[in-house]
Short mmCIF file of C-alpha atoms in Angstrom, two decimals:
data_model
loop_
_atom_site.label_atom_id
_atom_site.label_comp_id
_atom_site.label_asym_id
_atom_site.label_seq_id
_atom_site.Cartn_x
_atom_site.Cartn_y
_atom_site.Cartn_z
CA UNK A 71 28.39 0.36 14.47
CA UNK A 72 29.46 3.09 16.77
CA UNK A 73 33.20 3.55 16.67
CA UNK A 74 34.56 3.08 20.16
CA UNK A 75 37.14 5.63 21.26
CA UNK A 76 40.58 4.13 21.32
CA UNK A 77 42.36 4.11 24.66
CA UNK A 78 45.90 3.25 25.61
CA UNK A 79 46.70 0.13 27.50
CA UNK A 80 45.82 -3.52 27.44
CA UNK A 81 42.72 -3.14 29.67
CA UNK A 82 41.18 -0.62 27.32
CA UNK A 83 41.81 -2.90 24.36
CA UNK A 84 40.13 -5.82 26.15
CA UNK A 85 37.11 -3.69 27.11
CA UNK A 86 36.80 -2.47 23.55
CA UNK A 87 36.87 -6.02 22.18
CA UNK A 88 34.27 -7.12 24.70
CA UNK A 89 31.92 -4.24 23.85
CA UNK A 90 32.23 -4.94 20.14
CA UNK A 91 31.37 -8.58 20.72
CA UNK A 92 28.27 -7.60 22.67
CA UNK A 93 26.84 -5.23 20.05
CA UNK A 94 23.51 -6.49 18.65
CA UNK A 95 23.43 -8.40 15.39
CA UNK A 96 21.31 -5.70 13.74
CA UNK A 97 24.08 -3.18 14.20
CA UNK A 98 26.61 -5.58 12.77
CA UNK A 99 24.52 -5.76 9.61
CA UNK A 100 25.20 -2.11 8.88
CA UNK A 101 27.97 -2.55 6.36
CA UNK A 102 28.38 -1.78 2.71
CA UNK A 103 26.77 0.64 0.31
CA UNK A 104 23.60 0.46 -1.74
CA UNK A 105 20.24 -0.98 -0.71
CA UNK A 106 20.27 -3.08 2.49
CA UNK A 107 18.32 -6.17 3.60
CA UNK A 108 17.84 -5.05 7.24
CA UNK A 109 16.14 -2.20 9.08
CA UNK A 110 16.90 -1.19 12.68
CA UNK A 111 18.22 1.69 14.77
CA UNK A 112 22.02 1.83 14.86
CA UNK A 113 23.87 2.96 17.99
CA UNK A 114 22.60 4.83 21.06
CA UNK A 115 19.04 5.99 20.47
CA UNK A 116 16.46 7.91 22.50
CA UNK A 117 13.16 6.16 23.35
CA UNK A 118 11.29 8.49 21.00
CA UNK A 119 13.67 7.87 18.09
CA UNK A 120 13.49 4.14 18.78
CA UNK A 121 9.70 4.24 18.47
CA UNK A 122 9.88 6.25 15.25
CA UNK A 123 12.39 3.85 13.73
CA UNK A 124 10.40 0.82 14.93
CA UNK A 125 7.32 2.21 13.16
CA UNK A 126 9.31 2.95 10.00
CA UNK A 127 10.94 -0.49 9.97
CA UNK A 128 7.56 -2.19 10.46
CA UNK A 129 6.51 -0.61 7.14
CA UNK A 130 9.81 -1.72 5.59
CA UNK A 131 9.16 -5.31 6.70
CA UNK A 132 5.61 -5.12 5.32
CA UNK A 133 7.04 -3.95 1.96
CA UNK A 134 4.69 -0.98 2.04
CA UNK A 135 4.68 0.82 -1.30
CA UNK A 136 5.39 4.42 -2.19
CA UNK A 137 2.31 6.14 -3.57
CA UNK A 138 2.19 9.81 -4.57
CA UNK A 139 0.35 11.72 -1.84
CA UNK A 140 0.11 8.67 0.44
CA UNK A 141 0.00 9.42 4.15
CA UNK A 142 -1.57 12.86 3.72
CA UNK A 143 -5.09 12.09 4.88
CA UNK A 144 -6.83 13.91 7.74
CA UNK A 145 -4.67 11.91 10.15
CA UNK A 146 -1.31 10.10 9.85
CA UNK A 147 -1.21 6.63 8.29
CA UNK A 148 -1.36 4.85 4.97
CA UNK A 149 -3.76 6.25 2.41
CA UNK A 150 -4.48 5.94 -1.28
CA UNK A 151 -2.31 8.10 -3.49
CA UNK A 152 -3.12 10.38 -6.39
CA UNK A 153 -1.83 11.23 -9.86
CA UNK A 154 1.11 13.56 -10.35
CA UNK A 155 -0.36 15.81 -13.04
CA UNK A 156 2.63 18.17 -13.17
CA UNK A 157 3.98 16.41 -16.26
CA UNK A 158 3.28 13.53 -18.64
CA UNK A 159 6.19 11.57 -17.16
CA UNK A 160 4.90 12.26 -13.67
CA UNK A 161 1.45 11.01 -14.57
CA UNK A 162 2.73 7.85 -16.23
CA UNK A 163 4.89 7.04 -13.18
CA UNK A 164 1.95 7.52 -10.80
CA UNK A 165 -0.83 6.04 -12.95
CA UNK A 166 -1.38 3.23 -10.39
CA UNK A 167 -1.09 5.37 -7.28
CA UNK A 168 -4.80 6.27 -6.84
CA UNK A 169 -5.40 2.54 -6.37
CA UNK A 170 -2.41 1.93 -4.08
CA UNK A 171 -2.32 2.38 -0.30
CA UNK A 172 0.99 3.48 1.13
CA UNK A 173 3.13 6.54 1.80
CA UNK A 174 5.09 9.16 -0.03
CA UNK A 175 8.31 10.37 1.62
CA UNK A 176 6.78 13.02 3.87
CA UNK A 177 3.72 10.94 4.70
CA UNK A 178 6.11 8.17 5.80
CA UNK A 179 8.06 10.51 8.09
CA UNK A 180 4.78 11.89 9.45
CA UNK A 181 3.53 8.40 10.37
CA UNK A 182 6.79 7.30 12.03
CA UNK A 183 6.97 10.33 14.31
CA UNK A 184 3.25 10.23 15.06
CA UNK A 185 3.79 6.68 16.38
CA UNK A 186 6.78 7.91 18.37
CA UNK A 187 5.18 10.91 20.06
CA UNK A 188 1.45 10.15 20.02
CA UNK A 189 0.47 13.31 18.18
CA UNK A 190 0.77 14.62 14.62
CA UNK A 191 3.84 16.79 15.09
CA UNK A 192 4.75 17.02 11.38
CA UNK A 193 1.27 17.48 9.95
CA UNK A 194 0.14 16.70 6.43
CA UNK A 195 2.41 19.07 4.51
CA UNK A 196 5.17 18.43 2.00
CA UNK A 197 8.81 17.74 2.80
CA UNK A 198 9.61 21.39 2.08
CA UNK A 199 6.94 22.67 4.49
CA UNK A 200 8.17 20.26 7.18
CA UNK A 201 11.69 21.65 6.92
CA UNK A 202 10.48 25.25 6.93
CA UNK A 203 8.54 24.55 10.16
CA UNK A 204 11.73 23.70 12.05
CA UNK A 205 12.19 25.95 15.07
CA UNK A 206 8.55 25.83 16.15
CA UNK A 207 7.96 22.43 17.72
CA UNK A 208 11.19 20.76 16.57
CA UNK A 209 14.66 22.02 15.75
CA UNK A 210 17.06 22.22 12.87
CA UNK A 211 20.43 20.47 13.21
CA UNK A 212 23.47 22.54 12.25
CA UNK A 213 27.05 21.59 11.66
CA UNK A 214 30.13 23.23 13.10
CA UNK A 215 30.03 26.96 12.51
CA UNK A 216 26.30 26.86 11.88
CA UNK A 217 26.44 25.42 8.37
CA UNK A 218 24.98 22.21 6.99
CA UNK A 219 25.60 19.21 9.24
CA UNK A 220 27.97 16.40 8.43
CA UNK A 221 26.78 12.78 8.68
CA UNK A 222 28.71 12.56 11.95
CA UNK A 223 26.42 15.27 13.40
CA UNK A 224 23.30 13.16 12.86
CA UNK A 225 21.45 11.02 15.41
CA UNK A 226 19.06 8.10 14.80
CA UNK A 227 15.54 9.39 14.12
CA UNK A 228 16.70 12.65 12.50
CA UNK A 229 14.91 13.71 9.31
CA UNK A 230 17.20 14.30 6.33
CA UNK A 231 15.99 16.67 3.59
CA UNK A 232 17.36 16.72 0.04
CA UNK A 233 16.84 18.50 -3.25
CA UNK A 234 18.73 19.11 -6.48
CA UNK A 235 21.03 22.04 -5.77
CA UNK A 236 20.85 21.72 -1.99
CA UNK A 237 18.65 24.79 -1.39
CA UNK A 238 15.51 24.99 0.73
CA UNK A 239 13.38 25.88 -2.31
CA UNK A 240 14.66 22.73 -4.05
CA UNK A 241 13.51 20.29 -1.32
CA UNK A 242 11.64 17.34 -2.80
CA UNK A 243 12.50 14.50 -0.44
CA UNK A 244 12.83 13.54 3.23
CA UNK A 245 14.34 10.40 4.79
CA UNK A 246 14.64 8.97 8.32
CA UNK A 247 18.18 8.50 9.62
CA UNK A 248 18.83 5.08 11.21
CA UNK A 249 22.36 5.78 12.38
CA UNK A 250 25.77 4.55 11.21
CA UNK A 251 25.32 6.15 7.79
CA UNK A 252 21.98 4.63 6.74
CA UNK A 253 18.50 5.97 6.05
CA UNK A 254 15.08 4.39 5.54
CA UNK A 255 12.92 6.04 2.89
CA UNK A 256 9.81 5.92 0.72
CA UNK A 257 11.34 6.97 -2.55
CA UNK A 258 9.53 6.05 -5.81
CA UNK A 259 6.00 5.19 -6.98
CA UNK A 260 5.13 1.48 -6.71
CA UNK A 261 8.49 0.69 -5.06
CA UNK A 262 8.64 -0.67 -1.48
CA UNK A 263 10.24 1.30 1.33
CA UNK A 264 13.98 0.68 1.45
CA UNK A 265 17.11 1.10 3.58
CA UNK A 266 20.13 2.60 1.82
CA UNK A 267 23.44 4.29 2.66
CA UNK A 268 22.99 8.02 3.17
CA UNK A 269 25.97 9.08 1.05
CA UNK A 270 24.32 7.74 -2.10
CA UNK A 271 21.35 10.03 -1.36
CA UNK A 272 23.12 13.28 -0.44
CA UNK A 273 25.94 13.29 -3.00
CA UNK A 274 26.22 16.03 -5.65
CA UNK A 275 25.27 18.72 -3.13
CA UNK A 276 21.74 17.37 -2.63
CA UNK A 277 21.72 17.69 1.18
CA UNK A 278 19.62 20.67 2.28
CA UNK A 279 19.39 20.13 6.02
CA UNK A 280 18.37 17.98 8.98
CA UNK A 281 15.71 18.35 11.68
CA UNK A 282 15.42 16.66 15.07
CA UNK A 283 12.17 15.92 16.88
CA UNK A 284 11.64 16.69 20.60
CA UNK A 285 12.85 13.86 22.80
CA UNK A 286 12.95 13.03 26.49
CA UNK A 287 9.35 12.31 27.54
CA UNK A 288 7.67 8.89 27.66
CA UNK A 289 4.65 8.07 25.53
CA UNK A 290 2.15 5.23 25.79
CA UNK A 291 -0.39 4.75 23.03
CA UNK A 292 -3.95 5.15 24.38
CA UNK A 293 -5.85 1.95 25.11
CA UNK A 294 -8.57 0.92 22.69
CA UNK A 295 -6.55 1.93 19.64
CA UNK A 296 -6.17 -1.57 18.27
CA UNK A 297 -6.67 -2.48 14.64
CA UNK A 298 -5.71 -1.15 11.24
CA UNK A 299 -5.54 2.59 10.68
CA UNK A 300 -8.21 3.82 8.23
CA UNK A 301 -9.62 7.18 7.14
CA UNK A 302 -13.31 8.04 6.83
CA UNK A 303 -14.92 10.54 4.48
CA UNK A 304 -18.21 12.47 4.48
CA UNK A 305 -19.89 14.56 7.18
CA UNK A 306 -22.28 13.52 9.93
CA UNK A 307 -21.38 9.86 9.46
CA UNK A 308 -23.08 7.58 11.97
CA UNK A 309 -21.22 5.05 14.12
CA UNK A 310 -23.73 2.52 15.47
CA UNK A 311 -23.96 -0.14 18.18
CA UNK A 312 -24.55 -2.92 15.63
CA UNK A 313 -23.97 -3.30 11.86
CA UNK A 314 -27.39 -2.01 10.79
CA UNK A 315 -28.81 1.47 10.27
CA UNK A 316 -31.53 1.14 12.96
CA UNK A 317 -29.09 0.27 15.75
CA UNK A 318 -28.41 2.77 18.53
CA UNK A 319 -26.22 5.73 17.64
CA UNK A 320 -22.79 5.71 19.33
CA UNK A 321 -21.52 8.96 17.78
CA UNK A 322 -21.42 10.96 14.57
CA UNK A 323 -18.20 11.89 12.79
CA UNK A 324 -18.46 15.56 11.89
CA UNK A 325 -15.97 15.22 9.03
CA UNK A 326 -13.13 13.03 7.72
CA UNK A 327 -11.50 11.28 10.65
CA UNK A 328 -8.73 8.82 11.48
CA UNK A 329 -10.08 5.55 12.90
CA UNK A 330 -8.87 2.09 13.92
CA UNK A 331 -10.58 -0.85 12.19
CA UNK A 332 -10.59 -3.97 14.40
CA UNK A 333 -12.52 -6.25 12.01
CA UNK A 334 -15.21 -6.22 9.32
CA UNK A 335 -18.21 -8.39 8.49
CA UNK A 336 -21.33 -8.59 6.37
CA UNK A 337 -24.23 -6.65 7.88
CA UNK A 338 -27.24 -4.74 6.63
CA UNK A 339 -27.06 -3.73 2.98
CA UNK A 340 -26.91 0.06 2.86
CA UNK A 341 -27.24 2.51 -0.03
CA UNK A 342 -25.76 5.99 0.45
CA UNK A 343 -23.84 8.59 -1.55
CA UNK A 344 -24.45 6.60 -4.73
CA UNK A 345 -22.93 3.37 -3.36
CA UNK A 346 -24.43 0.12 -2.07
CA UNK A 347 -22.50 -2.11 0.33
CA UNK A 348 -23.31 -4.65 3.05
CA UNK A 349 -19.87 -4.56 4.73
CA UNK A 350 -19.51 -2.90 8.13
CA UNK A 351 -16.33 -2.31 10.13
CA UNK A 352 -15.95 -2.14 13.92
CA UNK A 353 -13.98 0.94 15.01
CA UNK A 354 -12.12 0.19 18.23
CA UNK A 355 -11.44 3.86 19.02
CA UNK A 356 -15.10 4.81 18.48
CA UNK A 357 -16.72 1.75 20.07
CA UNK A 358 -19.14 1.06 17.24
CA UNK A 359 -19.82 0.06 13.63
CA UNK A 360 -19.53 2.10 10.44
CA UNK A 361 -20.69 1.21 6.95
CA UNK A 362 -17.68 0.63 4.69
CA UNK A 363 -19.25 3.10 2.28
CA UNK A 364 -17.71 5.80 4.44
CA UNK A 365 -14.22 4.28 4.69
CA UNK A 366 -11.75 5.19 1.97
CA UNK A 367 -10.84 2.11 -0.04
CA UNK A 368 -12.57 -0.87 -1.66
CA UNK A 369 -15.89 -2.27 -0.49
CA UNK A 370 -14.10 -5.00 1.50
CA UNK A 371 -10.85 -3.71 3.04
CA UNK A 372 -8.09 -6.25 2.24
CA UNK A 373 -5.95 -5.39 5.28
CA UNK A 374 -8.77 -5.67 7.84
CA UNK A 375 -9.59 -9.18 9.15
CA UNK A 376 -13.09 -10.65 9.09
CA UNK A 377 -14.90 -10.57 12.43
CA UNK A 378 -15.12 -14.01 13.99
CA UNK A 379 -15.95 -15.60 17.31
CA UNK A 380 -17.02 -13.12 19.96
CA UNK A 381 -16.15 -10.19 17.66
CA UNK A 382 -18.89 -11.16 15.21
CA UNK A 383 -22.16 -9.23 15.71
CA UNK A 384 -25.28 -11.15 14.68
CA UNK A 385 -27.58 -8.10 14.94
CA UNK A 386 -27.33 -7.26 11.25
CA UNK A 387 -30.86 -5.99 10.72
CA UNK A 388 -33.25 -6.64 7.86
CA UNK A 389 -31.64 -7.55 4.56
CA UNK A 390 -28.30 -8.29 6.15
CA UNK A 391 -25.58 -10.18 4.36
CA UNK A 392 -25.25 -12.85 7.05
CA UNK A 393 -22.19 -14.22 8.77
CA UNK A 394 -19.05 -13.91 6.73
CA UNK A 395 -18.73 -17.68 6.93
CA UNK A 396 -22.07 -18.03 5.16
CA UNK A 397 -22.20 -15.38 2.51
CA UNK A 398 -20.55 -12.47 0.79
CA UNK A 399 -20.25 -10.28 -2.26
CA UNK A 400 -19.23 -12.95 -4.81
CA UNK A 401 -20.45 -16.37 -5.87
CA UNK A 402 -18.81 -19.62 -6.86
CA UNK A 403 -20.21 -22.17 -9.29
CA UNK A 404 -19.72 -25.90 -9.75
CA UNK A 405 -19.89 -28.78 -7.25
CA UNK A 406 -17.21 -30.26 -4.99
CA UNK A 407 -14.97 -27.24 -5.54
CA UNK A 408 -11.77 -27.52 -3.48
CA UNK A 409 -10.38 -24.66 -1.39
CA UNK A 410 -6.64 -24.93 -0.88
CA UNK A 411 -4.21 -23.77 1.80
CA UNK A 412 -2.05 -22.21 -0.93
CA UNK A 413 -2.88 -20.98 -4.46
CA UNK A 414 -1.70 -24.25 -5.92
CA UNK A 415 -3.12 -27.68 -6.66
CA UNK A 416 0.33 -29.18 -6.05
CA UNK A 417 1.58 -27.52 -2.86
CA UNK A 418 -1.70 -26.54 -1.21
CA UNK A 419 -3.73 -28.95 0.91
CA UNK A 420 -7.53 -29.03 0.76
CA UNK A 421 -9.06 -26.99 3.60
CA UNK A 422 -12.71 -27.32 2.50
CA UNK A 423 -14.99 -28.30 -0.38
CA UNK A 424 -18.01 -26.35 -1.58
CA UNK A 425 -20.82 -28.76 -2.29
CA UNK A 426 -22.53 -26.37 -4.71
CA UNK A 427 -22.71 -22.70 -5.77
CA UNK A 428 -21.87 -20.59 -2.70
CA UNK A 429 -21.92 -16.89 -1.82
CA UNK A 430 -18.47 -15.91 -0.52
CA UNK A 431 -16.35 -12.95 0.55
CA UNK A 432 -13.12 -12.33 -1.37
CA UNK A 433 -10.39 -10.29 0.32
CA UNK A 434 -7.74 -10.38 -2.43
CA UNK A 435 -6.46 -12.30 -5.44
CA UNK A 436 -3.08 -13.25 -6.88
CA UNK A 437 -1.50 -14.69 -10.02
CA UNK A 438 -0.08 -18.10 -9.11
CA UNK A 439 -0.29 -21.65 -10.54
CA UNK A 440 -2.10 -21.83 -13.89
CA UNK A 441 -5.03 -24.26 -13.76
CA UNK A 442 -7.03 -25.82 -16.61
CA UNK A 443 -10.52 -27.06 -15.72
CA UNK A 444 -14.04 -27.02 -17.09
CA UNK A 445 -12.67 -25.88 -20.45
CA UNK A 446 -10.96 -22.79 -18.99
CA UNK A 447 -7.34 -21.91 -18.17
CA UNK A 448 -6.57 -19.28 -15.54
CA UNK A 449 -3.68 -18.47 -13.18
CA UNK A 450 -5.70 -16.19 -10.87
CA UNK A 451 -6.67 -17.39 -7.38
CA UNK A 452 -8.90 -15.67 -4.81
CA UNK A 453 -8.51 -15.77 -1.03
CA UNK A 454 -11.73 -16.49 0.90
CA UNK A 455 -11.16 -15.23 4.46
CA UNK A 456 -14.22 -17.02 5.85
CA UNK A 457 -12.66 -20.37 4.92
CA UNK A 458 -9.00 -19.44 5.30
CA UNK A 459 -8.28 -20.86 1.86
CA UNK A 460 -7.77 -20.23 -1.86
CA UNK A 461 -9.99 -20.96 -4.85
CA UNK A 462 -9.03 -20.85 -8.50
CA UNK A 463 -10.91 -18.01 -10.21
CA UNK A 464 -12.18 -20.53 -12.73
CA UNK A 465 -14.89 -21.32 -10.18
CA UNK A 466 -15.65 -17.68 -9.34
CA UNK A 467 -18.54 -16.10 -11.22
CA UNK A 468 -17.18 -13.06 -13.05
CA UNK A 469 -14.06 -12.10 -14.96
CA UNK A 470 -10.85 -14.09 -14.97
CA UNK A 471 -9.46 -11.33 -12.72
CA UNK A 472 -12.24 -10.10 -10.44
CA UNK A 473 -13.03 -6.40 -10.76
CA UNK A 474 -12.80 -4.52 -7.47
CA UNK A 475 -10.64 -7.10 -5.70
CA UNK A 476 -7.04 -6.05 -4.92
CA UNK A 477 -3.91 -8.12 -5.42
CA UNK A 478 -2.81 -10.06 -2.33
CA UNK A 479 0.91 -9.46 -2.73
CA UNK A 480 0.67 -5.76 -1.98
CA UNK A 481 2.52 -5.00 -5.19
CA UNK A 482 -0.42 -5.46 -7.52
CA UNK A 483 -3.27 -3.11 -8.24
CA UNK A 484 -6.89 -3.25 -7.24
CA UNK A 485 -8.91 -3.44 -10.44
CA UNK A 486 -11.37 -0.56 -10.17
CA UNK A 487 -15.00 -1.52 -9.76
CA UNK A 488 -16.60 -0.59 -13.05
CA UNK A 489 -13.42 -1.09 -15.06
CA UNK A 490 -14.57 -2.43 -18.38
CA UNK A 491 -14.14 -6.17 -18.86
CA UNK A 492 -12.57 -6.95 -22.22
CA UNK A 493 -10.90 -9.91 -23.86
CA UNK A 494 -7.67 -10.35 -25.73
CA UNK A 495 -7.27 -12.62 -28.73
CA UNK A 496 -4.31 -14.42 -30.25
CA UNK A 497 -1.62 -16.57 -28.66
CA UNK A 498 1.64 -15.56 -27.01
CA UNK A 499 0.42 -11.97 -26.68
CA UNK A 500 3.05 -9.83 -24.94
CA UNK A 501 2.25 -7.54 -22.01
CA UNK A 502 4.96 -4.88 -21.68
CA UNK A 503 6.15 -2.57 -18.89
CA UNK A 504 5.44 0.51 -21.04
CA UNK A 505 3.59 1.22 -24.27
CA UNK A 506 6.41 0.30 -26.63
CA UNK A 507 7.55 -2.89 -28.35
CA UNK A 508 11.05 -2.38 -26.97
CA UNK A 509 9.87 -2.23 -23.36
CA UNK A 510 10.41 -5.08 -20.90
CA UNK A 511 8.14 -8.11 -21.06
CA UNK A 512 5.86 -8.40 -18.03
CA UNK A 513 4.18 -11.62 -19.14
CA UNK A 514 2.76 -13.39 -22.18
CA UNK A 515 -0.87 -14.49 -22.53
CA UNK A 516 -0.94 -18.04 -23.84
CA UNK A 517 -4.39 -17.59 -25.40
CA UNK A 518 -7.53 -15.43 -25.39
CA UNK A 519 -7.86 -13.95 -21.88
CA UNK A 520 -10.50 -11.92 -20.06
CA UNK A 521 -8.94 -8.69 -18.75
CA UNK A 522 -9.86 -5.39 -17.11
CA UNK A 523 -8.70 -2.19 -18.80
CA UNK A 524 -8.24 0.93 -16.66
CA UNK A 525 -7.12 3.36 -19.39
CA UNK A 526 -5.60 3.62 -22.87
CA UNK A 527 -3.32 6.00 -24.74
CA UNK A 528 -1.72 6.70 -28.11
CA UNK A 529 1.94 5.67 -28.16
CA UNK A 530 4.17 3.61 -30.49
CA UNK A 531 2.44 2.52 -33.70
CA UNK A 532 2.45 -1.26 -34.14
CA UNK A 533 1.79 -3.38 -37.22
CA UNK A 534 0.82 -7.01 -36.56
CA UNK A 535 -1.71 -9.59 -37.70
CA UNK A 536 -2.58 -7.41 -40.72
CA UNK A 537 -3.47 -4.36 -38.57
CA UNK A 538 -1.73 -1.10 -37.69
CA UNK A 539 -2.63 0.74 -34.48
CA UNK A 540 -0.92 3.18 -32.10
CA UNK A 541 -3.36 2.65 -29.20
CA UNK A 542 -2.24 0.71 -26.11
CA UNK A 543 -4.33 -0.40 -23.12
CA UNK A 544 -3.20 -0.62 -19.49
CA UNK A 545 -4.12 -3.89 -17.74
CA UNK A 546 -3.96 -3.19 -13.99
CA UNK A 547 -3.91 -6.81 -12.87
CA UNK A 548 -0.73 -7.39 -14.87
CA UNK A 549 0.71 -3.88 -14.34
CA UNK A 550 1.49 -3.74 -18.03
CA UNK A 551 0.48 -2.57 -21.49
CA UNK A 552 -0.92 -4.42 -24.52
CA UNK A 553 -1.31 -3.17 -28.06
CA UNK A 554 -4.99 -2.63 -28.86
CA UNK A 555 -4.45 -4.80 -31.91
CA UNK A 556 -4.86 -7.74 -29.55
CA UNK A 557 -7.92 -6.36 -27.75
CA UNK A 558 -11.29 -7.49 -29.03
CA UNK A 559 -13.20 -4.37 -30.05
CA UNK A 560 -12.50 -1.09 -31.78
CA UNK A 561 -9.03 0.30 -32.43
CA UNK A 562 -9.76 2.81 -29.63
CA UNK A 563 -11.84 1.03 -26.97
CA UNK A 564 -15.19 2.69 -26.37
CA UNK A 565 -15.76 3.91 -22.81
CA UNK A 566 -12.15 3.50 -21.65
CA UNK A 567 -10.51 6.78 -20.49
CA UNK A 568 -7.35 8.24 -21.92
CA UNK A 569 -4.38 7.60 -19.61
CA UNK A 570 -2.73 10.88 -20.50
CA UNK A 571 -5.86 12.88 -19.71
CA UNK A 572 -7.98 10.84 -17.23
CA UNK A 573 -11.03 13.05 -17.79
CA UNK A 574 -11.10 12.36 -21.54
CA UNK A 575 -13.18 9.41 -22.73
#
């Protein structure tokens, strides 16, 4: 809360009390140290800073994850991360990031101020390069006498830069100041964006400096830019009037571009660049359809809704996949299969029944209630957007956890298409947070389970069940490690890459 200047006299005291009573509830939440459970601008804020903070807090509310290199695509916005190959520890911390959409710290700041100003003022550089650019299109904030600023010199929306030692060359992090001593930041791989008190982040001489964006001019986002921000890849990519390759050409994208995805649907099956996909997405800022082959991400984008009603385009061409309510990339089996409003047979109500094997679209999956049926036990459920309901993966053709389908909770990992399907054996098999028997328990597998394995590595040697092995496999759907003793197959699984050196097989 802003501290109101004390004034002498009874009238001043009454005015002060009245103003304090009228301060918004969000400001009153700003109290205490450590991580906070709120996100909002604190105190008097410019329109531009308000927009930047609103954009940042929207990502906080969505529990958007930190991913190394996220937000550094051709344009601002969430993107898939990459591995930190600077060290073994760095790689292990970021092993999931290439499959995770989100932001790193500078990509997060870039997005927030892009939404505030309407143009990419910060660019796609690192936190250090952003600070070094101060004085060109935005300014550096100094304290009294020209030195480093104090917290009292900061305004909401300012960017706070830190590094061990407090020098410009040491900069490794940037945060967005909310006001009243709090910052919002993307701070660690696979962790959601958080709000925390600034003093805990600048102690031990870690503060390097602060920059302030230009403020004072109104901005209105252009019309037609509705939908989810996505990034294309490739050159000369066609955007067409309908979701088929013979439809009229709207435009061609000369190179990677930032686009807004309004909705997606099944259209003509297309093969290009070594991929085959029948999903097309409507780009609101381009006025046409693009094959999902040329959008970064999985074949069916989990954050983009299915086209329905007047948004659905029936001109899908020869060999099209049909309406999303009629078909899709996966198939069910069995008769009278119930689709539930929640991934539970207890809490969820029945929204539909499939009379027989059905082709369906699957947007995401989640571990929820464990179900036993047809001789199988599985706790994975898939969301079918065309029905608005959940199905136990027991009735989905494929692995217990479907390869290529991301986790619905935003904290899981999309199992890579092509990840080898393996099976565990034994009962009460422990999945651990790292490749060591002393690491935390993620879960236990009650019996033999079908799993996807993204990589493996040599780590702690384990002796169990009459075997000794130092190989461990990473199971992306559980975000944990299992000793290869409990994997059916060789001691070192054939065809699975080495986690420490991703190019080694």
